[in-house]
Amino acid sequence: MAFILIIASLIFLWIISLCKIFLLPRTPFTKHFTLNGRAFRKRNVLLVIAHPDDESMFFTPTINFLTSRGHYVQILCLSNGDADGKGNIRKQELFQACVSLKVPMQQVKTVNHPDLQDGFGKVWNHNLLANIIEEEITSHCIDMIITFDKYGVSGHCNHRDVHYGVCSKLLHDTSRGDIEVWELVSTNILRKYSGPIDIWLSMFWAMLPSNGTIQCLVNEQSRRSFTAMAQHKSQWVWFRKLFVVLSSYTYLNTIRKIK
């Protein structure tokens, strides 16, 4: 009986949380992404990821938020995901996924460098990453970068290297003081697989002044996460389908400004 009550309570909480997510964008929420008080200024945003499908698995709420408000979004994928010899296939899948997220193919770039190959244990050179990112910043007049934090959500070494590649140059380059850098906050495994329920903790955590400048971005088009990830047909296996359903990153992103 107790087990049934627990399951029923979790289902109820899941439904209430989904309702909160669907209703939140329609109500005033002062902690929304105001970009330092410049909510109505169109920004040139560079999303830096490690592999094709990172944008769909982890960053869909951020992408949806930015595109729906008219900000320019450029996506830089620092490998073509060739760990299984499917690099060309995965590159095309990335383009298709981004189109479903309202990011045109010409605003998506993949890198296929011999020193930036997909895989656990493949260490990426941070200076090389910084130089590639620098080229994108210059080419597209970027004034904001969003990427992984130092844990990289899943702990994948490539995700973590991307973070350090962004930080190693931009945060120590005084000539780049006009560029804001934000990181996607990694959560513990319970929060990570709590689906929409994590919205309550994320909103509370974002309000704590001790956590720095944090924004909680709700996915106003949650179905796009499924649609986008489904474009990655070579990766669309049962456990990734389950991940998209259960992952809190499908429903919201908590991003933190890097000082």
PDB file of C-alpha atoms in Angstrom:
ATOM      1  CA  MET A   1       0.000   0.000   0.000  1.00  0.00           C
ATOM      2  CA  ALA A   2       2.813   2.390   0.925  1.00  0.00           C
ATOM      3  CA  PHE A   3       4.528   1.677  -2.402  1.00  0.00           C
ATOM      4  CA  ILE A   4       1.333   2.527  -4.308  1.00  0.00           C
ATOM      5  CA  LEU A   5       1.018   5.805  -2.393  1.00  0.00           C
ATOM      6  CA  ILE A   6       4.622   6.731  -3.222  1.00  0.00           C
ATOM      7  CA  ILE A   7       4.114   6.011  -6.923  1.00  0.00           C
ATOM      8  CA  ALA A   8       0.822   7.935  -6.959  1.00  0.00           C
ATOM      9  CA  SER A   9       2.493  10.893  -5.221  1.00  0.00           C
ATOM     10  CA  LEU A  10       5.343  10.932  -7.732  1.00  0.00           C
ATOM     11  CA  ILE A  11       2.910  10.819 -10.663  1.00  0.00           C
ATOM     12  CA  PHE A  12       0.901  13.669  -9.130  1.00  0.00           C
ATOM     13  CA  LEU A  13       4.057  15.728  -8.552  1.00  0.00           C
ATOM     14  CA  TRP A  14       5.199  15.038 -12.140  1.00  0.00           C
ATOM     15  CA  ILE A  15       1.860  16.288 -13.519  1.00  0.00           C
ATOM     16  CA  ILE A  16       1.862  19.377 -11.285  1.00  0.00           C
ATOM     17  CA  SER A  17       5.428  20.155 -12.354  1.00  0.00           C
ATOM     18  CA  LEU A  18       4.526  19.845 -16.033  1.00  0.00           C
ATOM     19  CA  CYS A  19       1.639  22.240 -15.483  1.00  0.00           C
ATOM     20  CA  LYS A  20       4.035  24.663 -13.810  1.00  0.00           C
ATOM     21  CA  ILE A  21       6.370  24.489 -16.805  1.00  0.00           C
ATOM     22  CA  PHE A  22       3.549  25.023 -19.312  1.00  0.00           C
ATOM     23  CA  LEU A  23       2.083  27.943 -17.349  1.00  0.00           C
ATOM     24  CA  LEU A  24       5.309  29.642 -16.268  1.00  0.00           C
ATOM     25  CA  PRO A  25       6.127  31.287 -19.638  1.00  0.00           C
ATOM     26  CA  ARG A  26       2.668  32.868 -19.623  1.00  0.00           C
ATOM     27  CA  THR A  27       3.158  34.525 -16.238  1.00  0.00           C
ATOM     28  CA  PRO A  28       5.574  37.229 -15.112  1.00  0.00           C
ATOM     29  CA  PHE A  29       8.828  35.745 -13.822  1.00  0.00           C
ATOM     30  CA  THR A  30      11.487  38.260 -12.880  1.00  0.00           C
ATOM     31  CA  LYS A  31      14.264  35.690 -12.866  1.00  0.00           C
ATOM     32  CA  HIS A  32      13.847  35.034 -16.594  1.00  0.00           C
ATOM     33  CA  PHE A  33      16.853  35.583 -18.799  1.00  0.00           C
ATOM     34  CA  THR A  34      17.112  39.394 -18.817  1.00  0.00           C
ATOM     35  CA  LEU A  35      20.716  39.489 -20.028  1.00  0.00           C
ATOM     36  CA  ASN A  36      21.795  42.071 -17.460  1.00  0.00           C
ATOM     37  CA  GLY A  37      18.768  44.227 -18.005  1.00  0.00           C
ATOM     38  CA  ARG A  38      19.084  44.115 -21.789  1.00  0.00           C
ATOM     39  CA  ALA A  39      16.216  41.756 -22.513  1.00  0.00           C
ATOM     40  CA  PHE A  40      15.199  43.657 -25.644  1.00  0.00           C
ATOM     41  CA  ARG A  41      18.662  43.834 -27.156  1.00  0.00           C
ATOM     42  CA  LYS A  42      19.216  41.142 -29.744  1.00  0.00           C
ATOM     43  CA  ARG A  43      22.287  39.124 -28.886  1.00  0.00           C
ATOM     44  CA  ASN A  44      24.669  37.092 -31.023  1.00  0.00           C
ATOM     45  CA  VAL A  45      24.953  33.871 -29.048  1.00  0.00           C
ATOM     46  CA  LEU A  46      27.472  31.091 -29.628  1.00  0.00           C
ATOM     47  CA  LEU A  47      26.485  27.707 -28.207  1.00  0.00           C
ATOM     48  CA  VAL A  48      29.604  25.561 -27.909  1.00  0.00           C
ATOM     49  CA  ILE A  49      29.071  21.790 -27.665  1.00  0.00           C
ATOM     50  CA  ALA A  50      31.255  18.707 -28.000  1.00  0.00           C
ATOM     51  CA  HIS A  51      29.187  16.222 -30.026  1.00  0.00           C
ATOM     52  CA  PRO A  52      26.222  16.065 -32.381  1.00  0.00           C
ATOM     53  CA  ASP A  53      23.162  15.448 -30.147  1.00  0.00           C
ATOM     54  CA  ASP A  54      24.470  17.534 -27.206  1.00  0.00           C
ATOM     55  CA  GLU A  55      22.233  20.377 -28.389  1.00  0.00           C
ATOM     56  CA  SER A  56      19.151  18.130 -28.247  1.00  0.00           C
ATOM     57  CA  MET A  57      19.939  16.202 -25.076  1.00  0.00           C
ATOM     58  CA  PHE A  58      21.059  19.101 -22.901  1.00  0.00           C
ATOM     59  CA  PHE A  59      20.487  22.573 -24.360  1.00  0.00           C
ATOM     60  CA  THR A  60      17.020  22.532 -25.957  1.00  0.00           C
ATOM     61  CA  PRO A  61      15.391  24.809 -23.321  1.00  0.00           C
ATOM     62  CA  THR A  62      18.129  27.409 -23.862  1.00  0.00           C
ATOM     63  CA  ILE A  63      17.931  27.217 -27.666  1.00  0.00           C
ATOM     64  CA  ASN A  64      14.132  27.481 -27.644  1.00  0.00           C
ATOM     65  CA  PHE A  65      14.243  30.431 -25.270  1.00  0.00           C
ATOM     66  CA  LEU A  66      16.752  32.363 -27.376  1.00  0.00           C
ATOM     67  CA  THR A  67      15.263  31.676 -30.814  1.00  0.00           C
ATOM     68  CA  SER A  68      11.730  32.480 -29.674  1.00  0.00           C
ATOM     69  CA  ARG A  69      12.928  35.934 -28.599  1.00  0.00           C
ATOM     70  CA  GLY A  70      14.725  36.716 -31.805  1.00  0.00           C
ATOM     71  CA  HIS A  71      18.320  36.281 -30.639  1.00  0.00           C
ATOM     72  CA  TYR A  72      20.847  35.040 -33.195  1.00  0.00           C
ATOM     73  CA  VAL A  73      22.100  31.561 -32.284  1.00  0.00           C
ATOM     74  CA  GLN A  74      25.250  30.071 -33.791  1.00  0.00           C
ATOM     75  CA  ILE A  75      26.081  26.481 -32.825  1.00  0.00           C
ATOM     76  CA  LEU A  76      29.673  25.260 -32.816  1.00  0.00           C
ATOM     77  CA  CYS A  77      30.098  21.491 -32.469  1.00  0.00           C
ATOM     78  CA  LEU A  78      33.750  20.675 -31.830  1.00  0.00           C
ATOM     79  CA  SER A  79      33.654  17.124 -33.208  1.00  0.00           C
ATOM     80  CA  ASN A  80      31.564  15.196 -35.711  1.00  0.00           C
ATOM     81  CA  GLY A  81      30.945  12.318 -33.280  1.00  0.00           C
ATOM     82  CA  ASP A  82      33.006   9.824 -35.245  1.00  0.00           C
ATOM     83  CA  ALA A  83      33.674   7.454 -32.339  1.00  0.00           C
ATOM     84  CA  ASP A  84      31.750   4.684 -34.116  1.00  0.00           C
ATOM     85  CA  GLY A  85      32.743   5.676 -37.642  1.00  0.00           C
ATOM     86  CA  LYS A  86      29.479   7.541 -38.231  1.00  0.00           C
ATOM     87  CA  GLY A  87      30.869  11.063 -38.356  1.00  0.00           C
ATOM     88  CA  ASN A  88      29.338  12.066 -41.696  1.00  0.00           C
ATOM     89  CA  ILE A  89      25.962  10.628 -40.723  1.00  0.00           C
ATOM     90  CA  ARG A  90      25.970  12.356 -37.354  1.00  0.00           C
ATOM     91  CA  LYS A  91      26.938  15.670 -38.929  1.00  0.00           C
ATOM     92  CA  GLN A  92      23.853  15.566 -41.154  1.00  0.00           C
ATOM     93  CA  GLU A  93      21.697  14.510 -38.212  1.00  0.00           C
ATOM     94  CA  LEU A  94      22.942  17.565 -36.303  1.00  0.00           C
ATOM     95  CA  PHE A  95      21.863  19.851 -39.134  1.00  0.00           C
ATOM     96  CA  GLN A  96      18.398  18.267 -39.210  1.00  0.00           C
ATOM     97  CA  ALA A  97      18.026  18.498 -35.430  1.00  0.00           C
ATOM     98  CA  CYS A  98      19.006  22.171 -35.433  1.00  0.00           C
ATOM     99  CA  VAL A  99      16.490  22.956 -38.162  1.00  0.00           C
ATOM    100  CA  SER A 100      13.781  21.405 -35.965  1.00  0.00           C
ATOM    101  CA  LEU A 101      14.990  23.752 -33.196  1.00  0.00           C
ATOM    102  CA  LYS A 102      14.621  26.756 -35.541  1.00  0.00           C
ATOM    103  CA  VAL A 103      18.375  27.183 -36.038  1.00  0.00           C
ATOM    104  CA  PRO A 104      19.184  27.267 -39.789  1.00  0.00           C
ATOM    105  CA  MET A 105      21.883  24.930 -41.099  1.00  0.00           C
ATOM    106  CA  GLN A 106      24.096  27.850 -42.094  1.00  0.00           C
ATOM    107  CA  GLN A 107      24.280  28.784 -38.403  1.00  0.00           C
ATOM    108  CA  VAL A 108      25.664  25.376 -37.434  1.00  0.00           C
ATOM    109  CA  LYS A 109      29.324  24.410 -37.753  1.00  0.00           C
ATOM    110  CA  THR A 110      30.978  21.073 -37.010  1.00  0.00           C
ATOM    111  CA  VAL A 111      34.718  20.575 -36.583  1.00  0.00           C
ATOM    112  CA  ASN A 112      36.548  17.470 -37.749  1.00  0.00           C
ATOM    113  CA  HIS A 113      40.064  17.908 -36.436  1.00  0.00           C
ATOM    114  CA  PRO A 114      42.425  14.932 -35.891  1.00  0.00           C
ATOM    115  CA  ASP A 115      43.156  16.157 -32.361  1.00  0.00           C
ATOM    116  CA  LEU A 116      39.463  16.606 -31.507  1.00  0.00           C
ATOM    117  CA  GLN A 117      38.031  13.133 -31.927  1.00  0.00           C
ATOM    118  CA  ASP A 118      34.991  11.912 -30.034  1.00  0.00           C
ATOM    119  CA  GLY A 119      35.571   9.372 -27.285  1.00  0.00           C
ATOM    120  CA  PHE A 120      36.148   8.735 -23.608  1.00  0.00           C
ATOM    121  CA  GLY A 121      39.808   9.131 -22.787  1.00  0.00           C
ATOM    122  CA  LYS A 122      40.378  11.431 -25.781  1.00  0.00           C
ATOM    123  CA  VAL A 123      41.976  14.514 -24.270  1.00  0.00           C
ATOM    124  CA  TRP A 124      41.356  17.712 -26.220  1.00  0.00           C
ATOM    125  CA  ASN A 125      43.911  20.515 -26.288  1.00  0.00           C
ATOM    126  CA  HIS A 126      42.427  23.564 -24.601  1.00  0.00           C
ATOM    127  CA  ASN A 127      44.465  26.060 -26.589  1.00  0.00           C
ATOM    128  CA  LEU A 128      43.343  24.471 -29.857  1.00  0.00           C
ATOM    129  CA  LEU A 129      39.734  24.684 -28.710  1.00  0.00           C
ATOM    130  CA  ALA A 130      40.186  28.318 -27.694  1.00  0.00           C
ATOM    131  CA  ASN A 131      41.600  29.230 -31.107  1.00  0.00           C
ATOM    132  CA  ILE A 132      38.678  27.593 -32.944  1.00  0.00           C
ATOM    133  CA  ILE A 133      36.188  29.338 -30.686  1.00  0.00           C
ATOM    134  CA  GLU A 134      37.996  32.632 -31.201  1.00  0.00           C
ATOM    135  CA  GLU A 135      37.537  32.311 -34.971  1.00  0.00           C
ATOM    136  CA  GLU A 136      33.795  31.814 -34.532  1.00  0.00           C
ATOM    137  CA  ILE A 137      33.551  34.823 -32.240  1.00  0.00           C
ATOM    138  CA  THR A 138      35.248  37.037 -34.797  1.00  0.00           C
ATOM    139  CA  SER A 139      33.320  35.651 -37.792  1.00  0.00           C
ATOM    140  CA  HIS A 140      29.888  36.131 -36.244  1.00  0.00           C
ATOM    141  CA  CYS A 141      30.402  39.138 -33.925  1.00  0.00           C
ATOM    142  CA  ILE A 142      29.551  36.986 -30.913  1.00  0.00           C
ATOM    143  CA  ASP A 143      28.791  38.791 -27.649  1.00  0.00           C
ATOM    144  CA  MET A 144      27.594  35.815 -25.583  1.00  0.00           C
ATOM    145  CA  ILE A 145      28.793  32.229 -25.211  1.00  0.00           C
ATOM    146  CA  ILE A 146      26.919  29.335 -23.602  1.00  0.00           C
ATOM    147  CA  THR A 147      28.588  25.985 -22.951  1.00  0.00           C
ATOM    148  CA  PHE A 148      29.008  23.168 -20.425  1.00  0.00           C
ATOM    149  CA  ASP A 149      30.251  23.712 -16.888  1.00  0.00           C
ATOM    150  CA  LYS A 150      33.405  22.027 -15.616  1.00  0.00           C
ATOM    151  CA  TYR A 151      31.605  18.728 -14.955  1.00  0.00           C
ATOM    152  CA  GLY A 152      29.829  18.699 -18.324  1.00  0.00           C
ATOM    153  CA  VAL A 153      26.444  17.325 -17.134  1.00  0.00           C
ATOM    154  CA  SER A 154      27.378  13.692 -17.841  1.00  0.00           C
ATOM    155  CA  GLY A 155      31.020  13.933 -16.816  1.00  0.00           C
ATOM    156  CA  HIS A 156      32.186  13.174 -20.363  1.00  0.00           C
ATOM    157  CA  CYS A 157      35.795  14.318 -20.761  1.00  0.00           C
ATOM    158  CA  ASN A 158      35.035  16.026 -24.090  1.00  0.00           C
ATOM    159  CA  HIS A 159      32.295  18.120 -22.453  1.00  0.00           C
ATOM    160  CA  ARG A 160      34.695  19.165 -19.723  1.00  0.00           C
ATOM    161  CA  ASP A 161      37.429  20.035 -22.205  1.00  0.00           C
ATOM    162  CA  VAL A 162      35.012  22.294 -24.080  1.00  0.00           C
ATOM    163  CA  HIS A 163      34.372  24.200 -20.856  1.00  0.00           C
ATOM    164  CA  TYR A 164      38.072  24.685 -20.214  1.00  0.00           C
ATOM    165  CA  GLY A 165      38.659  25.587 -23.856  1.00  0.00           C
ATOM    166  CA  VAL A 166      36.159  28.427 -23.528  1.00  0.00           C
ATOM    167  CA  CYS A 167      37.477  29.578 -20.165  1.00  0.00           C
ATOM    168  CA  SER A 168      41.210  29.228 -20.805  1.00  0.00           C
ATOM    169  CA  LYS A 169      41.264  32.112 -23.270  1.00  0.00           C
ATOM    170  CA  LEU A 170      38.157  34.225 -22.989  1.00  0.00           C
ATOM    171  CA  LEU A 171      38.116  34.659 -19.229  1.00  0.00           C
ATOM    172  CA  HIS A 172      41.775  35.678 -19.182  1.00  0.00           C
ATOM    173  CA  ASP A 173      41.678  37.885 -22.263  1.00  0.00           C
ATOM    174  CA  THR A 174      41.005  41.431 -21.090  1.00  0.00           C
ATOM    175  CA  SER A 175      40.221  42.510 -24.660  1.00  0.00           C
ATOM    176  CA  ARG A 176      37.169  40.210 -24.568  1.00  0.00           C
ATOM    177  CA  GLY A 177      35.466  41.859 -21.635  1.00  0.00           C
ATOM    178  CA  ASP A 178      32.395  42.588 -23.733  1.00  0.00           C
ATOM    179  CA  ILE A 179      31.559  38.885 -24.123  1.00  0.00           C
ATOM    180  CA  GLU A 180      29.377  37.204 -21.516  1.00  0.00           C
ATOM    181  CA  VAL A 181      30.091  33.539 -20.825  1.00  0.00           C
ATOM    182  CA  TRP A 182      27.416  31.277 -19.318  1.00  0.00           C
ATOM    183  CA  GLU A 183      27.635  27.621 -18.311  1.00  0.00           C
ATOM    184  CA  LEU A 184      24.967  24.935 -18.074  1.00  0.00           C
ATOM    185  CA  VAL A 185      24.824  23.835 -14.444  1.00  0.00           C
ATOM    186  CA  SER A 186      25.332  20.126 -13.777  1.00  0.00           C
ATOM    187  CA  THR A 187      23.093  18.533 -11.146  1.00  0.00           C
ATOM    188  CA  ASN A 188      23.282  15.367  -9.086  1.00  0.00           C
ATOM    189  CA  ILE A 189      21.850  12.155 -10.482  1.00  0.00           C
ATOM    190  CA  LEU A 190      18.547  12.413  -8.581  1.00  0.00           C
ATOM    191  CA  ARG A 191      17.818  15.870  -9.933  1.00  0.00           C
ATOM    192  CA  LYS A 192      19.137  14.950 -13.360  1.00  0.00           C
ATOM    193  CA  TYR A 193      16.550  12.182 -13.763  1.00  0.00           C
ATOM    194  CA  SER A 194      13.661  13.879 -11.989  1.00  0.00           C
ATOM    195  CA  GLY A 195      12.159  15.237 -15.208  1.00  0.00           C
ATOM    196  CA  PRO A 196      10.016  18.359 -14.763  1.00  0.00           C
ATOM    197  CA  ILE A 197       9.994  17.915 -10.970  1.00  0.00           C
ATOM    198  CA  ASP A 198      13.408  19.593 -10.802  1.00  0.00           C
ATOM    199  CA  ILE A 199      11.811  22.936 -11.668  1.00  0.00           C
ATOM    200  CA  TRP A 200      11.035  23.556  -7.986  1.00  0.00           C
ATOM    201  CA  LEU A 201      14.623  23.063  -6.811  1.00  0.00           C
ATOM    202  CA  SER A 202      16.062  24.909  -9.800  1.00  0.00           C
ATOM    203  CA  MET A 203      13.894  27.965  -9.238  1.00  0.00           C
ATOM    204  CA  PHE A 204      14.728  28.029  -5.528  1.00  0.00           C
ATOM    205  CA  TRP A 205      18.452  27.522  -6.214  1.00  0.00           C
ATOM    206  CA  ALA A 206      18.438  30.340  -8.785  1.00  0.00           C
ATOM    207  CA  MET A 207      17.040  32.750  -6.197  1.00  0.00           C
ATOM    208  CA  LEU A 208      19.860  32.193  -3.705  1.00  0.00           C
ATOM    209  CA  PRO A 209      22.294  35.143  -3.953  1.00  0.00           C
ATOM    210  CA  SER A 210      25.220  32.945  -2.864  1.00  0.00           C
ATOM    211  CA  ASN A 211      25.023  31.018  -6.148  1.00  0.00           C
ATOM    212  CA  GLY A 212      25.990  33.986  -8.326  1.00  0.00           C
ATOM    213  CA  THR A 213      24.184  35.174 -11.443  1.00  0.00           C
ATOM    214  CA  ILE A 214      21.874  32.319 -12.378  1.00  0.00           C
ATOM    215  CA  GLN A 215      18.941  32.056 -14.746  1.00  0.00           C
ATOM    216  CA  CYS A 216      16.388  29.273 -14.940  1.00  0.00           C
ATOM    217  CA  LEU A 217      15.195  28.814 -18.529  1.00  0.00           C
ATOM    218  CA  VAL A 218      12.024  26.795 -18.959  1.00  0.00           C
ATOM    219  CA  ASN A 219      11.483  24.808 -22.139  1.00  0.00           C
ATOM    220  CA  GLU A 220       8.432  26.424 -23.651  1.00  0.00           C
ATOM    221  CA  GLN A 221       8.363  23.780 -26.411  1.00  0.00           C
ATOM    222  CA  SER A 222       9.221  20.528 -24.614  1.00  0.00           C
ATOM    223  CA  ARG A 223       8.112  18.419 -27.568  1.00  0.00           C
ATOM    224  CA  ARG A 224      10.910  19.928 -29.618  1.00  0.00           C
ATOM    225  CA  SER A 225      13.396  18.062 -27.431  1.00  0.00           C
ATOM    226  CA  PHE A 226      11.900  14.772 -28.606  1.00  0.00           C
ATOM    227  CA  THR A 227      11.590  15.941 -32.204  1.00  0.00           C
ATOM    228  CA  ALA A 228      15.186  17.191 -32.287  1.00  0.00           C
ATOM    229  CA  MET A 229      16.675  14.127 -30.637  1.00  0.00           C
ATOM    230  CA  ALA A 230      14.705  11.864 -32.983  1.00  0.00           C
ATOM    231  CA  GLN A 231      16.614  13.423 -35.885  1.00  0.00           C
ATOM    232  CA  HIS A 232      19.738  11.730 -34.518  1.00  0.00           C
ATOM    233  CA  LYS A 233      18.576   8.383 -35.860  1.00  0.00           C
ATOM    234  CA  SER A 234      21.968   6.713 -35.376  1.00  0.00           C
ATOM    235  CA  GLN A 235      21.746   7.540 -31.652  1.00  0.00           C
ATOM    236  CA  TRP A 236      18.003   7.184 -31.095  1.00  0.00           C
ATOM    237  CA  VAL A 237      18.156   3.921 -29.118  1.00  0.00           C
ATOM    238  CA  TRP A 238      15.918   2.939 -26.211  1.00  0.00           C
ATOM    239  CA  PHE A 239      18.061   4.331 -23.375  1.00  0.00           C
ATOM    240  CA  ARG A 240      18.341   7.745 -25.054  1.00  0.00           C
ATOM    241  CA  LYS A 241      14.589   7.808 -25.563  1.00  0.00           C
ATOM    242  CA  LEU A 242      14.242   7.103 -21.845  1.00  0.00           C
ATOM    243  CA  PHE A 243      16.808   9.804 -21.100  1.00  0.00           C
ATOM    244  CA  VAL A 244      14.835  12.454 -22.985  1.00  0.00           C
ATOM    245  CA  VAL A 245      11.670  11.539 -21.059  1.00  0.00           C
ATOM    246  CA  LEU A 246      13.271  11.469 -17.603  1.00  0.00           C
ATOM    247  CA  SER A 247      15.996  14.107 -17.918  1.00  0.00           C
ATOM    248  CA  SER A 248      15.398  17.453 -16.251  1.00  0.00           C
ATOM    249  CA  TYR A 249      17.439  18.986 -19.102  1.00  0.00           C
ATOM    250  CA  THR A 250      14.519  18.281 -21.415  1.00  0.00           C
ATOM    251  CA  TYR A 251      12.307  20.615 -19.428  1.00  0.00           C
ATOM    252  CA  LEU A 252      14.576  23.368 -18.147  1.00  0.00           C
ATOM    253  CA  ASN A 253      18.142  24.639 -18.112  1.00  0.00           C
ATOM    254  CA  THR A 254      19.827  26.380 -15.224  1.00  0.00           C
ATOM    255  CA  ILE A 255      22.658  28.506 -16.559  1.00  0.00           C
ATOM    256  CA  ARG A 256      25.221  30.408 -14.525  1.00  0.00           C
ATOM    257  CA  LYS A 257      27.297  33.382 -15.590  1.00  0.00           C
ATOM    258  CA  ILE A 258      31.016  32.703 -15.363  1.00  0.00           C
ATOM    259  CA  LYS A 259      32.822  35.590 -13.699  1.00  0.00           C
TER     260      LYS A 259
END
